[in-house]
GROMACS .gro file of C-alpha atoms in nm:
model
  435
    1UNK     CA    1  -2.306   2.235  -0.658
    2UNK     CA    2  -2.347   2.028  -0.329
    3UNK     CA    3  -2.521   2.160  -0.002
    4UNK     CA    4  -2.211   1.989   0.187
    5UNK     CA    5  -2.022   2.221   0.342
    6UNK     CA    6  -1.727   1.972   0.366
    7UNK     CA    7  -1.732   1.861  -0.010
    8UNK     CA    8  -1.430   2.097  -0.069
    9UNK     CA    9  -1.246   1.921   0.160
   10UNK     CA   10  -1.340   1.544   0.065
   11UNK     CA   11  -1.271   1.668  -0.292
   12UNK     CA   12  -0.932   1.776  -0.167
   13UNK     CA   13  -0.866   1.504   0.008
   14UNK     CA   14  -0.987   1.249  -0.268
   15UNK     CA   15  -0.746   1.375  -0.528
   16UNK     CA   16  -0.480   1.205  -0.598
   17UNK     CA   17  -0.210   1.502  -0.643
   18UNK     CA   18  -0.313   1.585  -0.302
   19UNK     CA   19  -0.104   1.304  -0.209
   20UNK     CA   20   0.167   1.326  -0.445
   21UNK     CA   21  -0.016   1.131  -0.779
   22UNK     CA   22  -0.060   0.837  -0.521
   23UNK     CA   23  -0.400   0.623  -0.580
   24UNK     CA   24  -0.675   0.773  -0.343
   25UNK     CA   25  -0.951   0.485  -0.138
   26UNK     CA   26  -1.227   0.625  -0.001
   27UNK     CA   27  -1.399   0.485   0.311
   28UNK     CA   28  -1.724   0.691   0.424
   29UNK     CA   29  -1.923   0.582   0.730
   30UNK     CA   30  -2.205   0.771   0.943
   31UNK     CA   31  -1.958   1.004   1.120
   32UNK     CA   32  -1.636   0.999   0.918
   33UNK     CA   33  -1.460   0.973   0.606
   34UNK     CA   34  -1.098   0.794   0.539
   35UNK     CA   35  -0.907   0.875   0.269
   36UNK     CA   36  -0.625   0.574   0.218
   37UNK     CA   37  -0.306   0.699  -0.012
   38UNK     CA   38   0.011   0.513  -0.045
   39UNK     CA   39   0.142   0.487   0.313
   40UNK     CA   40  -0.108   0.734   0.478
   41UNK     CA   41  -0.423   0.753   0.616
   42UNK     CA   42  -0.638   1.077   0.660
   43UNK     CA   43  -0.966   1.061   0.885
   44UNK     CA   44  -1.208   1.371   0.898
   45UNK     CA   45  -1.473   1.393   1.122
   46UNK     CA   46  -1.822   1.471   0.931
   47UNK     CA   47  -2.011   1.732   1.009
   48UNK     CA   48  -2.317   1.568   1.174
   49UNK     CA   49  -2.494   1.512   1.460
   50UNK     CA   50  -2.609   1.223   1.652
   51UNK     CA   51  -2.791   1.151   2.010
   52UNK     CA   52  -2.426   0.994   2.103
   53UNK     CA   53  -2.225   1.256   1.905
   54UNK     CA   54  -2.157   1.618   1.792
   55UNK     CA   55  -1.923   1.695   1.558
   56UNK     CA   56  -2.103   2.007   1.406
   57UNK     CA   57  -1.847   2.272   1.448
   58UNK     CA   58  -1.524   2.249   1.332
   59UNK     CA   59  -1.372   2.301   1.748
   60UNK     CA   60  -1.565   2.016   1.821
   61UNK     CA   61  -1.433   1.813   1.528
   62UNK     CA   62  -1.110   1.929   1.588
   63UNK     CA   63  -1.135   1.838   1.989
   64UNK     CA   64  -1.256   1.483   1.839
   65UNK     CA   65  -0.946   1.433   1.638
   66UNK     CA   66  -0.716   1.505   1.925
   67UNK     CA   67  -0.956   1.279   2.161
   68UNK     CA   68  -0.925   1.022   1.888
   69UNK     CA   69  -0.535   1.003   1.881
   70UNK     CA   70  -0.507   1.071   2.296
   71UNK     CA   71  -0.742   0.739   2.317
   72UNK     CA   72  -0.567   0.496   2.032
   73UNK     CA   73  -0.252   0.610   2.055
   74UNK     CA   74  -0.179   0.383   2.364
   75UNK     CA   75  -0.346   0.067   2.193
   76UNK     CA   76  -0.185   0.162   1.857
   77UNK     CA   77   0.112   0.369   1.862
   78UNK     CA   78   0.208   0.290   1.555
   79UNK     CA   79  -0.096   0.357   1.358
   80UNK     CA   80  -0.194   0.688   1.514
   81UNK     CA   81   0.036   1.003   1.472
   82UNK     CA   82  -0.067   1.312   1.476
   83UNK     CA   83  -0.368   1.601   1.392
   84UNK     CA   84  -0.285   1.774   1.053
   85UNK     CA   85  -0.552   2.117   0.984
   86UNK     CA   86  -0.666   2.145   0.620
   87UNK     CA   87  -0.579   2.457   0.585
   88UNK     CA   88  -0.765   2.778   0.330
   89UNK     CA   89  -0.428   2.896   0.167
   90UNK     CA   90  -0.393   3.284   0.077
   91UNK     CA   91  -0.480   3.224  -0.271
   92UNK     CA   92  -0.824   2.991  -0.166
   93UNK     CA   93  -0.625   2.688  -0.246
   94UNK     CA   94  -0.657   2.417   0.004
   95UNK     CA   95  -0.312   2.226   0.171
   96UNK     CA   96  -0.272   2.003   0.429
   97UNK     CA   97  -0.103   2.162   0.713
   98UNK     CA   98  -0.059   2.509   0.538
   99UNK     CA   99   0.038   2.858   0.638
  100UNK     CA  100  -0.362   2.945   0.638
  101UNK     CA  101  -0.659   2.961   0.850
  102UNK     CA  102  -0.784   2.580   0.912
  103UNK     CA  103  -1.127   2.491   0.791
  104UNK     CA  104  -1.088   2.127   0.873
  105UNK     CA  105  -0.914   1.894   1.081
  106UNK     CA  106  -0.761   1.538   1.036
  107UNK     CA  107  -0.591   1.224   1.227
  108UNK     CA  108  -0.319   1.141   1.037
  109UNK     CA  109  -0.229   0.741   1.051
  110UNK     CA  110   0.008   0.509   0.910
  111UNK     CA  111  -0.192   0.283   0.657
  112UNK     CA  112  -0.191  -0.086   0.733
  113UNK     CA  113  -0.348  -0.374   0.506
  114UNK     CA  114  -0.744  -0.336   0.513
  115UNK     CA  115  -0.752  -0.768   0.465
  116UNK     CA  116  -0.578  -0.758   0.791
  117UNK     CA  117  -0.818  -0.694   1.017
  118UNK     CA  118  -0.976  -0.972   1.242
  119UNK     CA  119  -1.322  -0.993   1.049
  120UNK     CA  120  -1.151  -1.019   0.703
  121UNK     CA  121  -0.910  -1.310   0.867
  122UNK     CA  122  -1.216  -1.488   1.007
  123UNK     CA  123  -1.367  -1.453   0.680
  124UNK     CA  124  -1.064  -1.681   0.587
  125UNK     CA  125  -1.038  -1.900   0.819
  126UNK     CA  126  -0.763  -1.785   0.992
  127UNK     CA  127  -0.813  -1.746   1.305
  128UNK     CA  128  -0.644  -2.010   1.487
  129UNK     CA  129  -0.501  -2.079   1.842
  130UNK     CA  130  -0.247  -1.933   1.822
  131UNK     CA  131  -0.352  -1.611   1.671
  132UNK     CA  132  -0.642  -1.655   1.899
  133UNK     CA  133  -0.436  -1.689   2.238
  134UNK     CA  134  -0.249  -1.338   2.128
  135UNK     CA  135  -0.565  -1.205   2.064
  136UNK     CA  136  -0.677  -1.300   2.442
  137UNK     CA  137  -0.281  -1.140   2.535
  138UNK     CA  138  -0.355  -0.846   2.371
  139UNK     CA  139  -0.696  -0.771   2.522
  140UNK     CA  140  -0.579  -0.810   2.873
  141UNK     CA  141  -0.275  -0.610   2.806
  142UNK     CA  142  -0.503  -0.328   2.700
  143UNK     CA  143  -0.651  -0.362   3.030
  144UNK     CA  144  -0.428  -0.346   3.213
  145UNK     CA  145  -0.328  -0.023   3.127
  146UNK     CA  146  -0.689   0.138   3.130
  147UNK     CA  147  -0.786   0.408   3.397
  148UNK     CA  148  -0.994   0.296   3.647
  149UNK     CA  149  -1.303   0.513   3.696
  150UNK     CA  150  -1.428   0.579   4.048
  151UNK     CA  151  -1.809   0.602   4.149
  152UNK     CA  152  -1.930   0.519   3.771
  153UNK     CA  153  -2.248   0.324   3.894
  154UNK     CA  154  -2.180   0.060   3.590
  155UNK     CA  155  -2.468  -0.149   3.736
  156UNK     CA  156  -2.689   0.138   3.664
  157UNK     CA  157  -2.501   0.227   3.353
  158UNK     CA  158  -2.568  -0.116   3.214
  159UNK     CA  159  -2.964  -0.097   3.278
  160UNK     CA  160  -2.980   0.214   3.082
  161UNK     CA  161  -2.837   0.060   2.804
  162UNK     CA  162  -3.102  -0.231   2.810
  163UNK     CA  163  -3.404  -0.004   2.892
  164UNK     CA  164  -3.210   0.169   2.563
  165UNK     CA  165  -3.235  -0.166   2.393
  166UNK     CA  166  -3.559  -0.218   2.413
  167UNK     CA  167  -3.710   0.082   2.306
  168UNK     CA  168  -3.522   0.087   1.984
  169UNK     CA  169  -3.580  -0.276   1.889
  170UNK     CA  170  -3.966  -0.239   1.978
  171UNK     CA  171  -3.893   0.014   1.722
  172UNK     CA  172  -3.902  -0.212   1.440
  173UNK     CA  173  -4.201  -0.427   1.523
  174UNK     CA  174  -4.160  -0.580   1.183
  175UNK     CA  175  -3.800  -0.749   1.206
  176UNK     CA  176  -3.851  -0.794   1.619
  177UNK     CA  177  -4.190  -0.957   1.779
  178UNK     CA  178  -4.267  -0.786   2.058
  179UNK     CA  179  -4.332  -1.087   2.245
  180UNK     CA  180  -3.930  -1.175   2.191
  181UNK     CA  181  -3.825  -0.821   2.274
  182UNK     CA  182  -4.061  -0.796   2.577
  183UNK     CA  183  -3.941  -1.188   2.717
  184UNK     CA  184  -3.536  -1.042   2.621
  185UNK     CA  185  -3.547  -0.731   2.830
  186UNK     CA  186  -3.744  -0.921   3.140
  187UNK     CA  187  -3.456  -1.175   3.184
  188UNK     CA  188  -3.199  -0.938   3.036
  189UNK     CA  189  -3.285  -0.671   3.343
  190UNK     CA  190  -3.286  -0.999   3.593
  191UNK     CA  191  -3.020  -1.099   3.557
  192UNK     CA  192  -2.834  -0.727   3.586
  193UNK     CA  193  -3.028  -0.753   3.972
  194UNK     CA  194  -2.855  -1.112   4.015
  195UNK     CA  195  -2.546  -0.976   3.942
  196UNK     CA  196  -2.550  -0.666   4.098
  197UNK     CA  197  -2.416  -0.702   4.405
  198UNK     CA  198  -2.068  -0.872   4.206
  199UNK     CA  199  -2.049  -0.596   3.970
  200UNK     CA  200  -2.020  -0.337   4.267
  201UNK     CA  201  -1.751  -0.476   4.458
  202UNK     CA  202  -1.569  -0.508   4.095
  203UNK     CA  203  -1.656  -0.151   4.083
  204UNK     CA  204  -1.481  -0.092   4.395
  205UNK     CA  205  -1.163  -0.279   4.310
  206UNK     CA  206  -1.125  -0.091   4.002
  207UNK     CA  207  -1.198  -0.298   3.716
  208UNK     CA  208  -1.438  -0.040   3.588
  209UNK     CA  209  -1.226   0.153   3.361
  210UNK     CA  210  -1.174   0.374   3.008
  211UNK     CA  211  -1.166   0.066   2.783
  212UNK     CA  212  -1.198   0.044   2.411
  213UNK     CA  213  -1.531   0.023   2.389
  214UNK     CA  214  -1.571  -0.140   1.990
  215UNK     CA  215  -1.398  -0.421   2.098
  216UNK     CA  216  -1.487  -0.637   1.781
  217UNK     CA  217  -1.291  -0.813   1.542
  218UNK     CA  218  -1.376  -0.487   1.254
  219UNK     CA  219  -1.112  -0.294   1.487
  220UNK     CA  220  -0.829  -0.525   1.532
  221UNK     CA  221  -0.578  -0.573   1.277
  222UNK     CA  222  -0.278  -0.768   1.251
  223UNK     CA  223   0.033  -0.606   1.214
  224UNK     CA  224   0.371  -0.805   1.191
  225UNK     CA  225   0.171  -1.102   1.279
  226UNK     CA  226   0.049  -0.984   1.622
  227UNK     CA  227  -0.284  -0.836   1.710
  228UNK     CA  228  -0.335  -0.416   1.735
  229UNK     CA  229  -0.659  -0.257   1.875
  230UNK     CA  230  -0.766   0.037   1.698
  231UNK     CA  231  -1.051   0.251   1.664
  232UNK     CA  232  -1.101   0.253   2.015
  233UNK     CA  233  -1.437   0.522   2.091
  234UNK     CA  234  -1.315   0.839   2.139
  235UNK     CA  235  -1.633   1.049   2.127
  236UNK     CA  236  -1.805   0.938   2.478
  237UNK     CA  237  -1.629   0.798   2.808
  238UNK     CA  238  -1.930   0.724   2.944
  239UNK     CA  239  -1.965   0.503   2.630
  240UNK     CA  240  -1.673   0.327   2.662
  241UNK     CA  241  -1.592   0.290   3.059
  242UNK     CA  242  -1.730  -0.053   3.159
  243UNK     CA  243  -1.634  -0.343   3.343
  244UNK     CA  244  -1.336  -0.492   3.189
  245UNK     CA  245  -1.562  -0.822   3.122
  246UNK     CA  246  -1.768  -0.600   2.939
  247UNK     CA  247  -1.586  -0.470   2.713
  248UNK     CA  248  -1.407  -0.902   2.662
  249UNK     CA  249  -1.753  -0.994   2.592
  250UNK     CA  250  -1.800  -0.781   2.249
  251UNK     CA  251  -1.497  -0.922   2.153
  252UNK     CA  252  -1.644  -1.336   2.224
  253UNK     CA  253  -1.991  -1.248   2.079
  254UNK     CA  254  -1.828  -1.136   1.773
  255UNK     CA  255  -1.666  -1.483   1.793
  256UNK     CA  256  -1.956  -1.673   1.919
  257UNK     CA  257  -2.174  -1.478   1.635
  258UNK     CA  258  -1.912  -1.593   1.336
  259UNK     CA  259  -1.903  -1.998   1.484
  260UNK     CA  260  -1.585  -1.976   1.574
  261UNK     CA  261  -1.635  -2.102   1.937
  262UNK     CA  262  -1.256  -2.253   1.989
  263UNK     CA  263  -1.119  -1.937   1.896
  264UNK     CA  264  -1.374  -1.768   2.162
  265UNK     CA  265  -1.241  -2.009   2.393
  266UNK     CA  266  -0.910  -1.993   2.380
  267UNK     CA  267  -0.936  -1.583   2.397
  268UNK     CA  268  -1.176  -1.588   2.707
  269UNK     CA  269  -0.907  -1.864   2.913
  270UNK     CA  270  -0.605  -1.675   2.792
  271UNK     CA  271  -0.743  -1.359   2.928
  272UNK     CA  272  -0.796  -1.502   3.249
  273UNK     CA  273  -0.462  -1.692   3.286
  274UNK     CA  274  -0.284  -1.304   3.185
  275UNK     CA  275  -0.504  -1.124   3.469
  276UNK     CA  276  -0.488  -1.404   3.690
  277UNK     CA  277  -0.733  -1.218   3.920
  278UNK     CA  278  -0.930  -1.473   4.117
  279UNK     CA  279  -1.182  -1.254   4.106
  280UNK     CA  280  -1.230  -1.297   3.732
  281UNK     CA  281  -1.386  -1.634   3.793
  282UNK     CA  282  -1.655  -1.507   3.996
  283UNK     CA  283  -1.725  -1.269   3.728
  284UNK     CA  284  -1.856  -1.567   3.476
  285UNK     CA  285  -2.168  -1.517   3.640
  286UNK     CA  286  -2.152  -1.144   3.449
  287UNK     CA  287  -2.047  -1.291   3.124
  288UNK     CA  288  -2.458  -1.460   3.016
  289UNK     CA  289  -2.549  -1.117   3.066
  290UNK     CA  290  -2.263  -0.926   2.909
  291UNK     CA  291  -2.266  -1.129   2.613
  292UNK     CA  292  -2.672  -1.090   2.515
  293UNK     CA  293  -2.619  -0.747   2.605
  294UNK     CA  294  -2.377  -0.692   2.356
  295UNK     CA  295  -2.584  -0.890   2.051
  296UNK     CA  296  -2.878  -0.692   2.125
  297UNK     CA  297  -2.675  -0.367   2.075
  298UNK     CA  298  -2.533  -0.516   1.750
  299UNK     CA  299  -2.931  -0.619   1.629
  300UNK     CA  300  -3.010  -0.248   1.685
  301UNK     CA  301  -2.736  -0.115   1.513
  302UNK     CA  302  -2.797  -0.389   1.229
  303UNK     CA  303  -3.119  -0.319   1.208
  304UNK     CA  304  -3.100   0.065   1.147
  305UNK     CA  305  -2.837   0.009   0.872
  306UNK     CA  306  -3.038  -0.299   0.672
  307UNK     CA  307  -3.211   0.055   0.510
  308UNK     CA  308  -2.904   0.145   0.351
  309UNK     CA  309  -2.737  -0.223   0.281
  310UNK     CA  310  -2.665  -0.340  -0.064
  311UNK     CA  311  -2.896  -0.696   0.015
  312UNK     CA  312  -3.136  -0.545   0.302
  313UNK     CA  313  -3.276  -0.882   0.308
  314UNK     CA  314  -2.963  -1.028   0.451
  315UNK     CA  315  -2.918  -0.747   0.702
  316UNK     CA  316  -3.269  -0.768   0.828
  317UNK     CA  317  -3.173  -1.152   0.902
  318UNK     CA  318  -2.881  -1.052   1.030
  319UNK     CA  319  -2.978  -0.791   1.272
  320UNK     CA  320  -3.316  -1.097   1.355
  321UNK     CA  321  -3.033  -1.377   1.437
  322UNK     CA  322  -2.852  -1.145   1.673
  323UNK     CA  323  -3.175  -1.112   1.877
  324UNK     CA  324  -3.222  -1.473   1.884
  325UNK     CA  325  -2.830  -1.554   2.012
  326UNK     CA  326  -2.903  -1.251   2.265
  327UNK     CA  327  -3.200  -1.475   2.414
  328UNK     CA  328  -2.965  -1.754   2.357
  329UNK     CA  329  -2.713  -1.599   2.594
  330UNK     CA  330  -2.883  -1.483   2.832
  331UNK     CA  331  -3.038  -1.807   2.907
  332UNK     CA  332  -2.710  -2.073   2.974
  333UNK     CA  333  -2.781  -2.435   3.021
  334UNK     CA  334  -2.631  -2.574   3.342
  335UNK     CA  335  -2.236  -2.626   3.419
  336UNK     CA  336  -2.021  -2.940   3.403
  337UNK     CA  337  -1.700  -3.006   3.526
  338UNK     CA  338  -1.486  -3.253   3.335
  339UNK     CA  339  -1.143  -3.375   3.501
  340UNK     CA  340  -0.875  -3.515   3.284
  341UNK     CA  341  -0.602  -3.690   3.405
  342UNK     CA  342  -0.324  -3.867   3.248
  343UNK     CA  343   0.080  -3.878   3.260
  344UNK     CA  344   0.261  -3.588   3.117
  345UNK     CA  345   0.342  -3.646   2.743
  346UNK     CA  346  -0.030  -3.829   2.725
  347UNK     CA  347  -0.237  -3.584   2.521
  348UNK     CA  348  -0.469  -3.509   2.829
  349UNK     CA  349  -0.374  -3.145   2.746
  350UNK     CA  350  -0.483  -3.137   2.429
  351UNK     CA  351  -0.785  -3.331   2.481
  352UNK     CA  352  -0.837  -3.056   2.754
  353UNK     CA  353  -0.834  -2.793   2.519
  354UNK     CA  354  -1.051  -2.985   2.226
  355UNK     CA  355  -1.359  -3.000   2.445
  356UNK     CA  356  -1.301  -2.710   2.615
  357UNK     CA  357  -1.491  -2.549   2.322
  358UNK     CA  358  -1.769  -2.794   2.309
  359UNK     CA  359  -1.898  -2.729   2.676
  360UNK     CA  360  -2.160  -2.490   2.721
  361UNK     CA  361  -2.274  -2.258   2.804
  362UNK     CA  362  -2.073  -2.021   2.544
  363UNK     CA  363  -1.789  -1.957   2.500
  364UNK     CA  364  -1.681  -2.263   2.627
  365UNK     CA  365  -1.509  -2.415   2.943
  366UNK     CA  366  -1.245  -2.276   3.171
  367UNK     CA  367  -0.971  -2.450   3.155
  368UNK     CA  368  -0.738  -2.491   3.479
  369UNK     CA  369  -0.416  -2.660   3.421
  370UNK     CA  370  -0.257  -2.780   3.693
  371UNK     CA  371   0.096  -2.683   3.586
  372UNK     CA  372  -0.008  -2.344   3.529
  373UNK     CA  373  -0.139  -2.344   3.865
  374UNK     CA  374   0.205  -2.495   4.007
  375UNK     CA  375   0.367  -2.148   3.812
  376UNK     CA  376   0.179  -1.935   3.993
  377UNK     CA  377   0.145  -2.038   4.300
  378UNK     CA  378   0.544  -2.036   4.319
  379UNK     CA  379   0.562  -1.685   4.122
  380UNK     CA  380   0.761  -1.815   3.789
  381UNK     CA  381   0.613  -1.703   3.463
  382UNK     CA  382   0.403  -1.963   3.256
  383UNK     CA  383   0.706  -1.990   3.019
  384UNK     CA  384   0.946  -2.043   3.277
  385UNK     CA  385   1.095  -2.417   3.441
  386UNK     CA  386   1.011  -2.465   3.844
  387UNK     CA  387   1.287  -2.605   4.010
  388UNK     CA  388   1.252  -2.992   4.135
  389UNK     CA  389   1.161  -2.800   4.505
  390UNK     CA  390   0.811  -2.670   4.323
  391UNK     CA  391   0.725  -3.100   4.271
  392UNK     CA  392   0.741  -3.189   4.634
  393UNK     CA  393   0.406  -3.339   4.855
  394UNK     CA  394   0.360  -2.975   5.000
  395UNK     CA  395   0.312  -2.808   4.700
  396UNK     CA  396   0.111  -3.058   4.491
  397UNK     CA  397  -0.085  -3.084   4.760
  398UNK     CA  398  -0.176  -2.676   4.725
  399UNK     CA  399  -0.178  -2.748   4.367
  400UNK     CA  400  -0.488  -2.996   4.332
  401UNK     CA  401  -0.646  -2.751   4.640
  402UNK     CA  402  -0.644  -2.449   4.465
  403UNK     CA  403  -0.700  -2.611   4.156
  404UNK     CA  404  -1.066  -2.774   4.329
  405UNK     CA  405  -1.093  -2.448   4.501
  406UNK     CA  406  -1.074  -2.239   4.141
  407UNK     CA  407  -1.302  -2.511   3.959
  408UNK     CA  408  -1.612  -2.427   4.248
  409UNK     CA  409  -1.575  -2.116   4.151
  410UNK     CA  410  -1.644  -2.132   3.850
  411UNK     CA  411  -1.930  -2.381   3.892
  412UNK     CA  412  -2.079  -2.173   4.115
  413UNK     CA  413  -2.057  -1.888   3.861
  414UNK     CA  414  -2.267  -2.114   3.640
  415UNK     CA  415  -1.976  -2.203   3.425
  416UNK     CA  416  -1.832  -2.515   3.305
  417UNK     CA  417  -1.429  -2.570   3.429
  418UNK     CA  418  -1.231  -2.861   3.261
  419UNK     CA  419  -0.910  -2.930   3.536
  420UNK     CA  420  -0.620  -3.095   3.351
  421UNK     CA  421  -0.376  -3.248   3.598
  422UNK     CA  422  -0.173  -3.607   3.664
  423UNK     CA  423  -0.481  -3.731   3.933
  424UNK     CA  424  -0.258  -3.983   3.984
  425UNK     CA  425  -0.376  -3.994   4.367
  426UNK     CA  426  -0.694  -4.167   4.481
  427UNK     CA  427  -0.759  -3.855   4.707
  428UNK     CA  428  -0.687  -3.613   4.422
  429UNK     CA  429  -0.958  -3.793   4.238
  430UNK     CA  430  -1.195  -3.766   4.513
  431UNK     CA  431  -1.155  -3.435   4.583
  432UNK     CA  432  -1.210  -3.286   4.225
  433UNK     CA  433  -1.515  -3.550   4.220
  434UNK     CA  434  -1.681  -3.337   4.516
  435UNK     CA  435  -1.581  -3.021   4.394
   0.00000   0.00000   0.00000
């Protein structure tokens, strides 16, 4: 007989007649179990407890499942429907959703194709621009609709996690040198003082919000061929509010981490095309630090599974390389800025785009294209046609300004910009020359 006091319930929920004679999949992981039958999905909460979790009664599991759905329900309100009890039937028989007392508690999803998720289609090879660009879409949508948080101290917030860092990769002495650890954290906490200053006025504007959180490629999944965030973290706002950057840049390392650094490009530049916040490019000096962050969280979390892996061998590695592209990240070679010009219909775009992804530092160049600028600076949507009145002296002139104007910024952010325009002007040479 097992000591688990939820083994009734995964034995319930396992059996196929449970789900009317439909093939049961289970998936277990530290804090849940899913049971996948036919069209459904059933997620329980286990009954543990963690340092960042407590899901030891059954009201706090039950408060988790309703967190869950009130969190992913705006991301994916298709996948997520409702909280279903397992209920103790009069008889002792268990049912989903009975007339009895509940002794458990589910989130009740639509079931999509496991191989659909992002890491599966990277595993494939599949991940390219255009998926990639919807992928950028999708994040900033998601965004865009988060809840700012006021007075959240993320700057402080963000140390914690480091001085977290540390400790528990010191831990393991034996996969992490000291030396490395000790070197990671002093440049990883200088550059949070660098930055400082920028992340509290993006404090102040409100890009500190409620964002996903697990924003890696695991917990997006493609469904009728565009992009769907799920599994957003439900048990811990203070966990998942960030800086909107932050939460972008688990998304890229998981990009950078798998070599797929076009992909990571195109996401990052079609993120900041969709916000169009000016602000954004000032925040590339964040992104070094954002990015290491994030692959020293992943080496931590790597590291305490490699116990349980099938091949611990190749998770010990795993969790060691993440350390090494955190100390990668955190140190970025210098900018460049590349201008390329060339008559519409020339390729210049393209070419654009191609090295975009081979300019460091990671994840590649910003790319500022002058008839995107031209859009926006009249108001009309990217997909839109600008009336001959938008290709007159005045506004080309404001074109190749802003456009020199946007590509200091990022320079001075420590990033590389590529600017694709016509240049077809001696002055509009010169100009992007000094920038």
């Amino acid at each position: 007989m097992s000591d688990d006091p939820q083994q009734a319930v995964i034995d319930f929920l396992a059996a196929p007649e449970s789900h009317g004679g439909a093939a049961v999949t289970r998936i277990d992981t530290h804090a849940a179990a899913v049971f996948l039958a036919g069209p459904r999905a059933l997620k329980i909460k286990r009954a543990v407890r963690f340092p960042f979790l407590d899901y030891s009664t059954l009201a706090k599991r039950k408060a988790a499942c309703e967190a869950e759905l009130a969190v992913n329900r705006p991301y994916a309100p298709a996948i997520y429907k409702r909280v279903l009890p397992v209920t103790r039937e009069a008889d002792g028989r268990l049912a989903l959703a009975g007339q009895g007392e509940p002794v458990e508690w589910a989130v009740e999803m639509a079931r999509f194709d496991e191989r659909e998720t992002l890491d599966h289609i990277a595993g494939r090879d599949r991940i390219d621009d255009a998926l990639a660009d919807a992928l950028g879409r999708a994040v900033a949508d998601a965004h865009a609709g988060a809840a700012p948080v006021d007075g959240f101290g993320f700057a402080d917030v963000l140390a914690e996690i480091v001085t977290q860092n540390d400790a528990e990769l010191r831990g393991t002495p034996a996969l992490f040198p000291s030396a490395e650890i000790a070197a990671l954290t002093q440049a990883t906490r200088a550059a949070i003082e660098r930055v400082r200053p920028l992340l509290e006025v993006r404090e102040r504007d409100g890009l500190v919000r409620r964002c996903h959180g697990d924003l890696h490629l695991g917990n997006i999944v493609l469904i009728d061929r565009k992009p769907v965030l799920f599994d957003a973290i439900e048990f811990d706002d203070r966990i998942a509010t960030a800086d909107v950057f932050y939460d972008l840049a688990f998304l890229l390392m998981d990009l950078i981490e798998r070599d797929l650094p076009a992909a990571a490009t195109i996401v990052l530049n079609r993120y900041l095309t969709s916000t169009a916040r000016p602000g954004d490019l000032d925040a590339l000096a964040a992104l070094p630090l954002f990015l290491s962050t994030r692959a020293a969280i992943r080496a931590k979390v790597t590291a305490a599974r490699a116990a349980h892996a099938r091949d611990r061998v190749e998770a010990e590695q795993s969790a060691r390389d993440y350390v090494a592209l955190a100390r990668r990240l955190i140190a970025p070679p210098p900018p460049q800025l590349v201008a390329v010009g060339g008559l519409s219909g020339t390729g210049k775009s393209v070419l654009a785009r191609t090295l975009a992804a081979r300019l460091p530092p990671l994840p590649g160049a910003v790319v500022l294209r002058s008839d995107v600028e031209r859009k926006q600076l009249c108001g009309v949507a990217e997909t839109e046609r600008l009336p001959q009145a938008a290709y007159g002296a005045d506004v080309t002139a404001r074109v190749y300004a802003s456009l020199a104007g946007k590509a200091k910024r990022v320079l001075a952010a420590g990033h590389s910009a590529i600017v694709d325009a016509v240049f077809g002007r001696d002055g509009e040479r010169a100009d992007i020359a000094g920038a």
